[in-house]
Amino acid sequence: MRAEHGPIIPAELAPGVRGWLVTDYATLISWSRDTTTFSHDARLWRDFNEGRVDPDSPLLPMMAPRANALFVDGVEHQRLRRAITDALGAVTAGHLAAITTRYADRLIDEFCERGQADLLNEYARMIPLLVMNDLFGMDEDQGVRFVTAMRNLWAGVDAERSNAEAERALSEVVDAKHRDPGDDLTSRLIRHRAGLSDEEVIMQLLLIIAAANEPTAALIDSALRAVLADPALRTAGGASVAVLDDLMGRVLWRDPPITNYPVIYPRVDVPLEDGRVIEAGSPILLGFAAANHFFQRENAERMEDSANRAHVAWGAGPHRCPARDEATAIATIATRRILERLPEPTLAIPPEGLRWQLATLFWAPVTLPVRFVPRPPATPASAPGPVPPAFDTAPDTRAPASSGLSSLSNFLVRLLRRS
């Protein structure tokens, strides 16, 4: 496409939905920072405003106007983003590491004796859900319903119904926290000095969890695929802080968790160097993966030193992902626990046998089957212990420690495979 159109590519985003794709690194950063010419406010989307976008378009839940920090600019963006960053900032690195490790170990306990597992659906897609359930104070039913709806939104499956179900689950969480507030992100957003309405709280929750679940799962999956492809990493020695930090940097360059998102809209017509014009109100996808790829190719000689952390996997400008550190930490810990607990995992099929789910906004494998030397669970099934607090605040210690998570894990795996 670049050979035919250059780095700014006209594209059909969905049937009848026209827009543009930016694949140039410098242009993507420049336009993301230029809040005078470009906006994230979808109310500028001309075709949407003029009724030319099908109401059933799978892009609408990810592109239609919303009252959250991703879709507004200026003072309003600063107000909403501050509430998000303050709520996230109250989560210490130690607490995040502890709950991520706990859930990672519980999930590994579910399959470590089998000697084989689908590390995408049984692990990578489970950890962000469990961690977010814990941090947001969701109960089991709310968490299951929400993550299923969000996966369908990212994939463009039954978009209108999925969007409604996601918002319904979050509305229930907000109502519950009004009655019984706690030390969780939902309660912090409700009582933040920014004075968010309940609708605004729901919209910020939708943004944070949407950004945390599938993208973090994709980052874990990408890191695990990189490990499986490199014999030097497929041992416990590959779990060192320095090795994993370098691995995550390379993965965020080469295989970012979000391919083409979010969207910006020019406030005025934007002329391109070749004479073409991007009309005001046209959606422009930010092609993070392509921008990283072409920057790497054009700057190969200096990629190993000065450019290691200059990727755009988390965006650029004032809308750069506020939870990037948390997502990277979760993915790093999840990858480390696999290396520490499963002896030298290997891909169960040839790499070319992996199947991929392709959509306008992202791409991801369907499964990640691996084999490894069977190991006993870290915690014997008969030993008492607390069920993860997101699902049972008063666990019955007479039951096996993993029973609550086991039933949830199996149920979610079935849901994820069906979706």
Short mmCIF file of C-alpha atoms in Angstrom, two decimals:
data_model
loop_
_atom_site.label_atom_id
_atom_site.label_comp_id
_atom_site.label_asym_id
_atom_site.label_seq_id
_atom_site.Cartn_x
_atom_site.Cartn_y
_atom_site.Cartn_z
CA MET A 1 0.00 0.00 0.00
CA ARG A 2 2.88 2.37 0.73
CA ALA A 3 4.33 1.67 -2.71
CA GLU A 4 1.07 2.78 -4.32
CA HIS A 5 -0.12 5.52 -1.96
CA GLY A 6 2.86 6.59 0.13
CA PRO A 7 2.82 6.61 3.95
CA ILE A 8 -0.66 8.19 4.20
CA ILE A 9 -3.05 5.61 2.79
CA PRO A 10 -6.73 6.00 1.85
CA ALA A 11 -8.64 3.02 3.21
CA GLU A 12 -12.08 1.49 3.50
CA LEU A 13 -12.28 0.89 7.26
CA ALA A 14 -15.47 -1.16 6.96
CA PRO A 15 -17.99 -1.57 4.14
CA GLY A 16 -18.92 1.96 3.12
CA VAL A 17 -16.76 3.60 5.82
CA ARG A 18 -13.92 5.62 4.28
CA GLY A 19 -10.90 6.97 6.08
CA TRP A 20 -7.11 7.10 6.14
CA LEU A 21 -4.25 5.15 7.68
CA VAL A 22 -1.01 6.82 8.84
CA THR A 23 1.99 4.49 8.57
CA ASP A 24 4.79 7.06 8.88
CA TYR A 25 6.46 7.32 12.30
CA ALA A 26 7.27 11.03 12.26
CA THR A 27 3.89 11.99 10.81
CA LEU A 28 2.01 9.90 13.36
CA ILE A 29 3.84 11.57 16.25
CA SER A 30 3.47 15.05 14.75
CA TRP A 31 -0.25 14.71 14.10
CA SER A 32 -0.85 13.15 17.55
CA ARG A 33 0.76 16.20 19.18
CA ASP A 34 -0.93 18.77 16.93
CA THR A 35 -4.12 19.40 18.89
CA THR A 36 -4.87 22.53 16.87
CA THR A 37 -5.28 20.75 13.53
CA PHE A 38 -6.35 17.31 14.77
CA SER A 39 -8.81 16.12 17.39
CA HIS A 40 -9.81 12.83 19.01
CA ASP A 41 -13.40 14.11 19.29
CA ALA A 42 -15.55 11.78 17.18
CA ARG A 43 -18.26 14.44 17.01
CA LEU A 44 -16.17 15.82 14.13
CA TRP A 45 -16.67 12.63 12.09
CA ARG A 46 -18.46 14.05 9.04
CA ASP A 47 -19.83 10.82 7.51
CA PHE A 48 -21.21 9.77 10.90
CA ASN A 49 -22.84 13.16 11.47
CA GLU A 50 -24.37 13.15 8.00
CA GLY A 51 -25.84 9.66 8.32
CA ARG A 52 -23.55 7.85 5.87
CA VAL A 53 -22.33 5.26 8.40
CA ASP A 54 -24.53 2.19 8.80
CA PRO A 55 -25.97 2.07 12.35
CA ASP A 56 -24.90 -1.60 12.45
CA SER A 57 -21.30 -0.89 11.48
CA PRO A 58 -18.90 -2.89 13.71
CA LEU A 59 -16.68 0.20 13.95
CA LEU A 60 -19.23 2.36 15.76
CA PRO A 61 -18.62 1.07 19.32
CA MET A 62 -14.92 1.87 18.92
CA MET A 63 -15.32 5.14 17.00
CA ALA A 64 -18.67 6.75 17.84
CA PRO A 65 -18.57 9.74 20.26
CA ARG A 66 -18.14 8.89 23.95
CA ALA A 67 -17.73 10.97 27.08
CA ASN A 68 -14.37 9.53 28.03
CA ALA A 69 -10.80 10.84 28.02
CA LEU A 70 -9.94 9.24 24.68
CA PHE A 71 -12.69 11.08 22.79
CA VAL A 72 -12.31 14.63 24.09
CA ASP A 73 -9.60 17.29 23.99
CA GLY A 74 -8.44 20.36 25.87
CA VAL A 75 -9.68 21.18 29.36
CA GLU A 76 -12.24 18.36 29.34
CA HIS A 77 -9.59 15.84 28.39
CA GLN A 78 -7.31 17.09 31.17
CA ARG A 79 -10.11 16.77 33.73
CA LEU A 80 -11.02 13.21 32.80
CA ARG A 81 -7.43 12.07 32.29
CA ARG A 82 -6.42 13.43 35.70
CA ALA A 83 -9.15 11.37 37.35
CA ILE A 84 -7.86 8.26 35.57
CA THR A 85 -4.19 8.85 36.34
CA ASP A 86 -4.93 9.65 39.99
CA ALA A 87 -7.02 6.48 40.38
CA LEU A 88 -4.32 4.36 38.73
CA GLY A 89 -1.58 6.13 40.67
CA ALA A 90 -3.01 4.87 43.95
CA VAL A 91 -2.21 1.31 42.87
CA THR A 92 1.33 0.64 44.07
CA ALA A 93 3.78 -1.32 41.94
CA GLY A 94 4.09 -3.83 44.77
CA HIS A 95 0.34 -4.42 44.96
CA LEU A 96 0.02 -4.79 41.19
CA ALA A 97 2.94 -7.25 41.13
CA ALA A 98 1.48 -9.26 44.01
CA ILE A 99 -1.99 -9.73 42.55
CA THR A 100 -0.64 -10.40 39.04
CA THR A 101 1.72 -13.05 40.40
CA ARG A 102 -1.07 -14.59 42.46
CA TYR A 103 -3.42 -14.90 39.51
CA ALA A 104 -0.67 -16.07 37.17
CA ASP A 105 0.24 -18.87 39.58
CA ARG A 106 -3.39 -19.87 40.04
CA LEU A 107 -3.89 -20.08 36.28
CA ILE A 108 -0.68 -22.05 35.75
CA ASP A 109 -1.80 -24.44 38.50
CA GLU A 110 -4.82 -25.23 36.34
CA PHE A 111 -2.78 -26.71 33.49
CA CYS A 112 0.79 -27.33 34.70
CA GLU A 113 0.22 -31.07 35.31
CA ARG A 114 -1.12 -31.62 31.77
CA GLY A 115 2.14 -30.84 29.99
CA GLN A 116 0.28 -28.80 27.40
CA ALA A 117 -1.89 -25.69 27.32
CA ASP A 118 -3.32 -22.94 25.17
CA LEU A 119 -1.36 -20.04 26.64
CA LEU A 120 -3.50 -17.48 24.83
CA ASN A 121 -6.98 -18.47 25.98
CA GLU A 122 -6.08 -20.25 29.23
CA TYR A 123 -3.53 -17.68 30.37
CA ALA A 124 -2.82 -14.45 28.45
CA ARG A 125 -6.48 -13.50 28.07
CA MET A 126 -7.32 -14.48 31.62
CA ILE A 127 -4.73 -12.50 33.59
CA PRO A 128 -5.79 -8.94 32.60
CA LEU A 129 -9.41 -9.82 33.38
CA LEU A 130 -8.60 -11.20 36.80
CA VAL A 131 -6.31 -8.29 37.70
CA MET A 132 -8.83 -5.69 36.51
CA ASN A 133 -11.65 -7.43 38.37
CA ASP A 134 -9.56 -7.14 41.50
CA LEU A 135 -8.55 -3.50 40.96
CA PHE A 136 -12.03 -2.34 39.94
CA GLY A 137 -13.94 -4.31 42.55
CA MET A 138 -16.04 -6.32 40.07
CA ASP A 139 -17.76 -9.49 41.14
CA GLU A 140 -17.53 -12.70 39.10
CA ASP A 141 -20.72 -12.22 37.08
CA GLN A 142 -19.88 -8.63 36.16
CA GLY A 143 -16.35 -9.58 35.16
CA VAL A 144 -17.41 -12.48 32.93
CA ARG A 145 -20.08 -10.45 31.17
CA PHE A 146 -17.85 -7.44 30.68
CA VAL A 147 -14.80 -9.20 29.26
CA THR A 148 -16.93 -11.21 26.84
CA ALA A 149 -18.62 -8.03 25.61
CA MET A 150 -15.29 -6.21 25.23
CA ARG A 151 -13.70 -9.03 23.24
CA ASN A 152 -16.69 -8.94 20.90
CA LEU A 153 -16.35 -5.17 20.54
CA TRP A 154 -12.68 -5.40 19.57
CA ALA A 155 -13.54 -8.13 17.06
CA GLY A 156 -16.61 -6.32 15.69
CA VAL A 157 -18.98 -9.14 16.70
CA ASP A 158 -22.59 -8.16 17.43
CA ALA A 159 -21.30 -4.68 18.21
CA GLU A 160 -24.49 -2.94 19.37
CA ARG A 161 -25.47 -5.70 21.79
CA SER A 162 -21.91 -6.09 23.06
CA ASN A 163 -21.61 -2.38 23.71
CA ALA A 164 -24.89 -2.33 25.65
CA GLU A 165 -23.85 -5.33 27.74
CA ALA A 166 -20.47 -3.78 28.59
CA GLU A 167 -22.08 -0.56 29.76
CA ARG A 168 -24.75 -2.45 31.71
CA ALA A 169 -22.13 -4.40 33.67
CA LEU A 170 -20.21 -1.23 34.48
CA SER A 171 -23.37 0.57 35.56
CA GLU A 172 -24.00 -2.21 38.08
CA VAL A 173 -20.45 -1.84 39.43
CA VAL A 174 -20.88 1.92 39.91
CA ASP A 175 -24.23 1.45 41.66
CA ALA A 176 -22.69 -1.12 43.99
CA LYS A 177 -19.76 1.17 44.87
CA HIS A 178 -22.09 4.03 45.72
CA ARG A 179 -23.72 1.74 48.29
CA ASP A 180 -20.52 0.14 49.52
CA PRO A 181 -17.36 2.06 48.48
CA GLY A 182 -13.97 0.43 48.89
CA ASP A 183 -10.29 0.81 48.14
CA ASP A 184 -10.69 0.22 44.42
CA LEU A 185 -10.42 2.20 41.20
CA THR A 186 -14.18 2.49 40.74
CA SER A 187 -14.64 4.06 44.19
CA ARG A 188 -11.71 6.42 43.60
CA LEU A 189 -13.22 7.66 40.33
CA ILE A 190 -16.60 8.21 42.02
CA ARG A 191 -15.12 10.34 44.79
CA HIS A 192 -12.44 12.11 42.71
CA ARG A 193 -12.30 15.90 43.04
CA ALA A 194 -13.00 16.21 39.30
CA GLY A 195 -16.64 15.57 40.21
CA LEU A 196 -17.41 12.92 37.60
CA SER A 197 -21.04 12.08 36.98
CA ASP A 198 -22.02 8.41 37.12
CA GLU A 199 -22.14 8.38 33.32
CA GLU A 200 -18.63 9.81 33.18
CA VAL A 201 -17.40 7.24 35.69
CA ILE A 202 -18.87 4.46 33.54
CA MET A 203 -17.25 5.89 30.42
CA GLN A 204 -13.82 6.12 32.10
CA LEU A 205 -14.17 2.57 33.39
CA LEU A 206 -15.07 1.44 29.89
CA LEU A 207 -11.99 3.15 28.51
CA ILE A 208 -9.57 1.82 31.15
CA ILE A 209 -10.76 -1.76 31.09
CA ALA A 210 -11.06 -1.82 27.31
CA ALA A 211 -7.48 -0.58 27.06
CA ALA A 212 -6.30 -3.06 29.72
CA ASN A 213 -7.95 -6.33 28.75
CA GLU A 214 -7.37 -7.27 25.12
CA PRO A 215 -4.28 -5.11 24.49
CA THR A 216 -2.52 -6.45 27.60
CA ALA A 217 -3.48 -9.99 26.63
CA ALA A 218 -2.03 -9.32 23.17
CA LEU A 219 1.19 -8.03 24.72
CA ILE A 220 1.51 -11.16 26.88
CA ASP A 221 0.85 -13.33 23.84
CA SER A 222 3.45 -11.46 21.77
CA ALA A 223 6.03 -11.81 24.53
CA LEU A 224 5.34 -15.53 24.90
CA ARG A 225 5.63 -16.06 21.14
CA ALA A 226 8.98 -14.25 21.22
CA VAL A 227 10.12 -16.55 24.04
CA LEU A 228 9.00 -19.67 22.17
CA ALA A 229 10.93 -18.52 19.09
CA ASP A 230 14.21 -18.00 20.99
CA PRO A 231 15.85 -21.09 22.59
CA ALA A 232 18.00 -18.84 24.79
CA LEU A 233 14.88 -17.44 26.47
CA ARG A 234 13.04 -20.73 27.00
CA THR A 235 14.62 -21.38 30.40
CA ALA A 236 14.24 -19.89 33.85
CA GLY A 237 17.36 -17.87 33.08
CA GLY A 238 15.31 -15.90 30.61
CA ALA A 239 13.19 -14.59 33.48
CA SER A 240 15.72 -12.08 34.76
CA VAL A 241 14.63 -8.46 35.06
CA ALA A 242 17.16 -7.25 32.49
CA VAL A 243 16.28 -9.94 29.94
CA LEU A 244 12.53 -9.40 30.25
CA ASP A 245 12.88 -5.62 30.11
CA ASP A 246 14.80 -5.95 26.85
CA LEU A 247 12.28 -8.49 25.55
CA MET A 248 9.32 -6.19 26.23
CA GLY A 249 11.08 -3.33 24.48
CA ARG A 250 11.63 -5.45 21.39
CA VAL A 251 8.06 -6.78 21.43
CA LEU A 252 6.56 -3.30 21.72
CA TRP A 253 8.57 -2.30 18.66
CA ARG A 254 7.92 -5.35 16.52
CA ASP A 255 4.51 -6.59 17.61
CA PRO A 256 2.58 -3.82 19.39
CA PRO A 257 -0.67 -4.88 21.08
CA ILE A 258 -2.81 -2.40 19.10
CA THR A 259 -2.35 -2.23 15.36
CA ASN A 260 -4.45 0.70 14.09
CA TYR A 261 -6.07 2.71 16.88
CA PRO A 262 -7.15 5.26 18.11
CA VAL A 263 -8.64 7.60 15.52
CA ILE A 264 -8.06 11.32 14.98
CA TYR A 265 -10.09 13.80 12.92
CA PRO A 266 -8.76 16.91 11.15
CA ARG A 267 -10.59 20.09 12.08
CA VAL A 268 -9.75 21.56 8.65
CA ASP A 269 -8.78 20.15 5.26
CA VAL A 270 -5.21 18.81 5.40
CA PRO A 271 -3.21 18.96 2.12
CA LEU A 272 -0.63 16.23 1.56
CA GLU A 273 2.67 16.69 -0.27
CA ASP A 274 1.49 14.73 -3.31
CA GLY A 275 -1.52 17.00 -3.86
CA ARG A 276 -4.14 14.85 -2.18
CA VAL A 277 -6.31 16.35 0.55
CA ILE A 278 -7.66 14.78 3.72
CA GLU A 279 -11.00 16.47 4.19
CA ALA A 280 -12.03 17.88 7.56
CA GLY A 281 -13.88 15.30 9.63
CA SER A 282 -12.32 12.27 7.92
CA PRO A 283 -11.28 9.48 10.33
CA ILE A 284 -7.54 8.81 10.40
CA LEU A 285 -6.34 5.57 11.97
CA LEU A 286 -3.00 5.76 13.78
CA GLY A 287 -1.05 2.77 12.45
CA PHE A 288 1.23 2.04 15.39
CA ALA A 289 2.47 -1.29 14.06
CA ALA A 290 3.27 0.04 10.60
CA ALA A 291 4.93 3.19 11.96
CA ASN A 292 7.17 1.12 14.22
CA HIS A 293 7.99 -1.29 11.41
CA PHE A 294 9.05 1.29 8.87
CA PHE A 295 10.99 3.33 11.41
CA GLN A 296 12.91 0.20 12.38
CA ARG A 297 13.62 -0.67 8.76
CA GLU A 298 14.81 2.82 7.92
CA ASN A 299 16.94 3.20 11.08
CA ALA A 300 18.28 -0.32 11.52
CA GLU A 301 21.82 0.76 12.36
CA ARG A 302 20.86 2.71 15.48
CA MET A 303 17.89 0.66 16.69
CA GLU A 304 19.87 -1.24 19.34
CA ASP A 305 20.77 1.85 21.36
CA SER A 306 19.12 5.25 21.02
CA ALA A 307 15.71 4.15 19.74
CA ASN A 308 14.88 1.25 22.07
CA ARG A 309 12.11 3.11 23.93
CA ALA A 310 11.04 5.43 21.14
CA HIS A 311 8.28 3.13 19.84
CA VAL A 312 4.71 4.39 19.45
CA ALA A 313 3.03 1.21 20.74
CA TRP A 314 1.28 3.25 23.45
CA GLY A 315 0.57 6.29 21.28
CA ALA A 316 2.01 9.80 21.37
CA GLY A 317 1.03 13.27 22.51
CA PRO A 318 -1.51 14.15 25.21
CA HIS A 319 -3.55 11.00 24.54
CA ARG A 320 -0.69 8.58 25.08
CA CYS A 321 -1.96 5.58 27.08
CA PRO A 322 -2.01 6.48 30.80
CA ALA A 323 -1.86 2.80 31.83
CA ARG A 324 1.16 1.81 29.74
CA ASP A 325 3.36 1.12 32.78
CA GLU A 326 0.70 -1.04 34.41
CA ALA A 327 0.08 -3.01 31.20
CA THR A 328 3.80 -3.61 30.69
CA ALA A 329 4.23 -4.68 34.32
CA ILE A 330 1.36 -7.20 34.09
CA ALA A 331 2.75 -8.63 30.83
CA THR A 332 6.29 -8.85 32.22
CA ILE A 333 5.20 -10.69 35.35
CA ALA A 334 2.94 -13.04 33.38
CA THR A 335 5.81 -13.94 31.05
CA ARG A 336 8.26 -14.39 33.93
CA ARG A 337 5.98 -16.81 35.79
CA ILE A 338 5.70 -19.03 32.71
CA LEU A 339 9.48 -19.16 32.36
CA GLU A 340 9.99 -19.83 36.06
CA ARG A 341 7.36 -22.54 36.41
CA LEU A 342 7.19 -24.41 33.08
CA PRO A 343 10.48 -26.02 32.04
CA GLU A 344 11.49 -24.93 28.53
CA PRO A 345 8.06 -24.55 26.88
CA THR A 346 7.87 -25.17 23.14
CA LEU A 347 5.26 -24.35 20.52
CA ALA A 348 3.06 -27.40 19.93
CA ILE A 349 2.63 -26.65 16.23
CA PRO A 350 4.89 -25.10 13.58
CA PRO A 351 4.81 -21.28 13.75
CA GLU A 352 3.22 -21.13 10.30
CA GLY A 353 0.35 -23.23 11.68
CA LEU A 354 -0.89 -20.47 13.99
CA ARG A 355 -4.23 -19.05 12.91
CA TRP A 356 -4.90 -15.31 13.15
CA GLN A 357 -7.95 -13.16 13.75
CA LEU A 358 -7.80 -10.09 11.54
CA ALA A 359 -9.83 -6.93 12.07
CA THR A 360 -9.47 -3.27 11.14
CA LEU A 361 -8.11 -2.24 14.51
CA PHE A 362 -5.97 -5.22 15.54
CA TRP A 363 -4.73 -8.70 14.72
CA ALA A 364 -4.14 -11.58 17.11
CA PRO A 365 -3.63 -15.34 17.02
CA VAL A 366 -6.62 -17.56 17.74
CA THR A 367 -4.67 -19.93 20.00
CA LEU A 368 -1.13 -20.39 21.33
CA PRO A 369 -0.69 -24.15 21.93
CA VAL A 370 2.46 -25.15 23.84
CA ARG A 371 4.05 -28.25 25.35
CA PHE A 372 6.23 -28.46 28.44
CA VAL A 373 7.46 -30.91 31.07
CA PRO A 374 4.53 -31.53 33.47
CA ARG A 375 4.97 -30.04 36.93
CA PRO A 376 2.84 -30.24 40.10
CA PRO A 377 0.81 -27.19 41.12
CA ALA A 378 2.57 -24.61 43.25
CA THR A 379 -0.21 -24.90 45.83
CA PRO A 380 -1.63 -28.39 46.51
CA ALA A 381 -5.31 -28.56 45.62
CA SER A 382 -6.16 -29.75 49.12
CA ALA A 383 -4.52 -26.81 50.87
CA PRO A 384 -6.85 -24.08 52.16
CA GLY A 385 -6.42 -20.58 50.85
CA PRO A 386 -8.41 -17.52 49.80
CA VAL A 387 -10.35 -17.46 46.57
CA PRO A 388 -9.43 -14.33 44.56
CA PRO A 389 -11.29 -11.43 46.24
CA ALA A 390 -12.91 -10.27 43.00
CA PHE A 391 -15.06 -13.41 43.08
CA ASP A 392 -15.59 -14.33 46.72
CA THR A 393 -15.06 -11.90 49.57
CA ALA A 394 -15.94 -14.54 52.16
CA PRO A 395 -14.50 -17.81 50.84
CA ASP A 396 -15.32 -21.18 52.34
CA THR A 397 -11.88 -22.39 53.44
CA ARG A 398 -13.14 -25.97 53.55
CA ALA A 399 -13.26 -25.98 49.75
CA PRO A 400 -10.16 -26.53 47.59
CA ALA A 401 -8.22 -23.30 47.18
CA SER A 402 -8.43 -23.29 43.39
CA SER A 403 -12.08 -24.30 43.05
CA GLY A 404 -13.51 -20.83 42.57
CA LEU A 405 -10.89 -19.82 40.03
CA SER A 406 -11.06 -23.21 38.32
CA SER A 407 -14.76 -22.90 37.58
CA LEU A 408 -14.35 -19.32 36.41
CA SER A 409 -11.32 -20.23 34.30
CA ASN A 410 -13.08 -23.09 32.56
CA PHE A 411 -16.18 -21.01 31.95
CA LEU A 412 -14.21 -18.08 30.55
CA VAL A 413 -12.09 -20.29 28.31
CA ARG A 414 -15.27 -21.71 26.78
CA LEU A 415 -16.69 -18.21 26.31
CA LEU A 416 -13.49 -16.88 24.76
CA ARG A 417 -13.19 -19.79 22.37
CA ARG A 418 -16.79 -19.39 21.23
CA SER A 419 -16.34 -15.64 20.70
#
